[in-house]
Coordinates of N, CA and C in Angstrom, one line a residue:
D7 N -29.3 2.3 4.8 CA -30.1 3.1 5.7 C -30.7 2.2 6.8
R8 N -31.2 2.8 7.9 CA -31.6 2.1 9.0 C -32.9 1.2 8.7
L9 N -33.8 1.8 7.9 CA -35.0 1.0 7.6 C -34.7 -0.2 6.8
G10 N -33.8 -0.1 5.9 CA -33.3 -1.2 5.1 C -32.7 -2.3 5.9
R11 N -31.8 -1.9 6.9 CA -31.2 -2.8 7.8 C -32.2 -3.5 8.7
M12 N -33.2 -2.8 9.1 CA -34.3 -3.5 10.0 C -35.0 -4.5 9.2
K13 N -35.3 -4.2 7.9 CA -36.0 -5.1 7.0 C -35.2 -6.3 6.8
T14 N -33.9 -6.1 6.6 CA -33.0 -7.3 6.4 C -32.9 -8.1 7.7
F15 N -32.8 -7.4 8.8 CA -32.7 -8.1 10.1 C -34.0 -8.9 10.3
C16 N -35.1 -8.4 10.0 CA -36.4 -9.1 10.2 C -36.4 -10.3 9.2
D17 N -36.0 -10.1 8.0 CA -35.9 -11.2 7.1 C -35.0 -12.3 7.6
V18 N -33.9 -12.0 8.1 CA -32.9 -13.0 8.6 C -33.5 -13.7 9.8
L19 N -34.2 -12.9 10.7 CA -34.8 -13.5 11.9 C -35.9 -14.5 11.5
E20 N -36.7 -14.1 10.5 CA -37.8 -15.0 10.1 C -37.2 -16.3 9.5
S21 N -36.1 -16.1 8.7 CA -35.5 -17.3 8.1 C -34.9 -18.2 9.2
A22 N -34.3 -17.6 10.3 CA -33.7 -18.4 11.4 C -34.8 -19.1 12.1
Q23 N -36.0 -18.5 12.3 CA -37.1 -19.2 13.0 C -37.6 -20.4 12.2
A24 N -37.4 -20.3 10.9 CA -37.9 -21.5 10.1 C -37.0 -22.7 10.2
L25 N -35.8 -22.5 10.7 CA -34.9 -23.6 10.9 C -35.3 -24.5 12.0
S26 N -34.8 -25.8 12.0 CA -35.1 -26.7 13.1 C -34.3 -26.2 14.4
H27 N -34.7 -26.7 15.5 CA -34.0 -26.3 16.7 C -32.5 -26.6 16.6
D28 N -32.1 -27.8 16.1 CA -30.7 -28.1 16.0 C -30.0 -27.1 15.0
E29 N -30.6 -26.7 13.9 CA -30.1 -25.8 13.0 C -29.9 -24.4 13.6
Q30 N -30.9 -24.0 14.4 CA -30.8 -22.7 15.1 C -29.6 -22.7 16.0
A31 N -29.5 -23.8 16.8 CA -28.4 -23.9 17.7 C -27.0 -23.8 17.0
E32 N -26.9 -24.5 15.9 CA -25.7 -24.4 15.1 C -25.4 -23.0 14.5
L33 N -26.5 -22.3 14.1 CA -26.4 -21.0 13.6 C -25.9 -20.0 14.7
V34 N -26.4 -20.2 16.0 CA -25.9 -19.4 17.1 C -24.4 -19.7 17.3
N35 N -24.0 -20.9 17.2 CA -22.6 -21.3 17.4 C -21.7 -20.7 16.4
V36 N -22.2 -20.7 15.1 CA -21.4 -20.1 14.0 C -21.3 -18.6 14.2
L37 N -22.4 -17.9 14.6 CA -22.4 -16.5 14.8 C -21.4 -16.1 16.0
R38 N -21.5 -16.9 17.0 CA -20.6 -16.6 18.2 C -19.1 -16.8 17.8
R39 N -18.8 -17.8 17.0 CA -17.4 -18.0 16.6 C -17.0 -16.9 15.7
Q40 N -17.9 -16.4 14.8 CA -17.5 -15.3 13.9 C -17.3 -14.0 14.7
M41 N -18.2 -13.8 15.6 CA -18.0 -12.6 16.4 C -16.7 -12.6 17.3
A42 N -16.4 -13.8 17.8 CA -15.2 -13.9 18.6 C -14.0 -13.6 17.7
E43 N -14.0 -14.2 16.4 CA -12.9 -14.0 15.5 C -12.8 -12.5 15.1
E44 N -13.9 -11.8 14.9 CA -13.8 -10.4 14.6 C -13.3 -9.6 15.7
R45 N -13.6 -9.9 17.0 CA -13.1 -9.3 18.1 C -11.6 -9.5 18.3
R46 N -11.2 -10.7 18.0 CA -9.7 -11.0 18.1 C -9.0 -10.2 17.1
E47 N -9.6 -10.0 15.9 CA -8.9 -9.2 14.8 C -8.8 -7.7 15.2
E48 N -9.9 -7.2 15.8 CA -9.9 -5.8 16.3 C -8.8 -5.7 17.4
L49 N -8.7 -6.6 18.3 CA -7.7 -6.5 19.4 C -6.3 -6.6 18.8
T50 N -6.1 -7.4 17.8 CA -4.8 -7.6 17.2 C -4.4 -6.2 16.5
K51 N -5.3 -5.6 15.9 CA -5.0 -4.3 15.2 C -4.7 -3.3 16.3
A52 N -5.5 -3.2 17.4 CA -5.3 -2.3 18.4 C -4.0 -2.4 19.1
I53 N -3.6 -3.7 19.3 CA -2.3 -4.0 20.0 C -1.1 -3.5 19.1
A54 N -1.3 -3.9 17.8 CA -0.2 -3.4 16.8 C -0.1 -1.9 16.8
E55 N -1.3 -1.2 16.8 CA -1.2 0.2 16.8 C -0.6 0.8 18.0
A56 N -0.9 0.2 19.2 CA -0.3 0.7 20.5 C 1.2 0.4 20.5
R57 N 1.6 -0.8 20.0 CA 3.0 -1.0 19.9 C 3.7 -0.1 19.0
G58 N 3.1 0.3 17.9 CA 3.7 1.3 17.0 C 3.8 2.6 17.6
Q59 N 2.8 3.1 18.4 CA 2.8 4.3 19.0 C 4.0 4.3 20.1
F60 N 4.0 3.2 20.8 CA 5.1 3.1 21.9 C 6.4 3.1 21.3
A61 N 6.6 2.4 20.2 CA 8.0 2.4 19.5 C 8.3 3.8 19.0
A62 N 7.3 4.6 18.6 CA 7.6 5.9 18.0 C 7.6 7.0 19.1
G63 N 7.5 6.5 20.4 CA 7.6 7.4 21.5 C 6.4 8.2 21.8
R64 N 5.2 7.8 21.2 CA 4.0 8.6 21.4 C 3.2 8.0 22.5
A65 N 3.7 6.9 23.2 CA 2.9 6.3 24.3 C 4.0 5.9 25.3
R66 N 3.5 5.9 26.6 CA 4.4 5.5 27.7 C 3.7 4.3 28.4
P67 N 4.6 3.5 29.0 CA 4.0 2.4 29.8 C 3.3 3.0 31.1
A68 N 2.2 2.5 31.5 CA 1.5 3.0 32.7 C 0.9 1.8 33.5
S69 N 0.8 1.9 34.8 CA 0.2 0.9 35.6 C -1.3 1.0 35.5
P70 N -2.1 -0.1 35.7 CA -3.5 0.1 35.7 C -4.0 1.1 36.7
A71 N -3.3 1.3 37.8 CA -3.8 2.3 38.8 C -3.6 3.7 38.3
A72 N -2.5 3.9 37.6 CA -2.2 5.2 37.0 C -3.3 5.6 35.9
I73 N -3.6 4.5 35.1 CA -4.6 4.8 34.1 C -6.0 5.1 34.7
L74 N -6.4 4.3 35.7 CA -7.6 4.7 36.3 C -7.6 6.0 37.0
K75 N -6.5 6.4 37.6 CA -6.4 7.7 38.3 C -6.7 8.8 37.2
R76 N -6.0 8.6 36.1 CA -6.2 9.6 35.0 C -7.6 9.7 34.5
I77 N -8.2 8.5 34.4 CA -9.6 8.4 33.9 C -10.6 9.1 34.8
L78 N -10.4 8.8 36.1 CA -11.3 9.3 37.2 C -11.2 10.7 37.6
R79 N -10.2 11.4 37.0 CA -10.0 12.8 37.4 C -11.2 13.6 37.1

């Protein structure tokens, strides 16, 4: 639930504030690397899904201009 997540978030924030400046900087670096890796995994899955759809004939190649035109209609 949201209240539980907020409490956990506040607990984590308090713990992070108790770290030294160098430890906080390293924590930020670790979190950024983890977030980047998660995003890469999401993109890898999306690309695989799109390729599967294309191979199955459920998607067609389109130029960026054509995609924007369809979005902006």
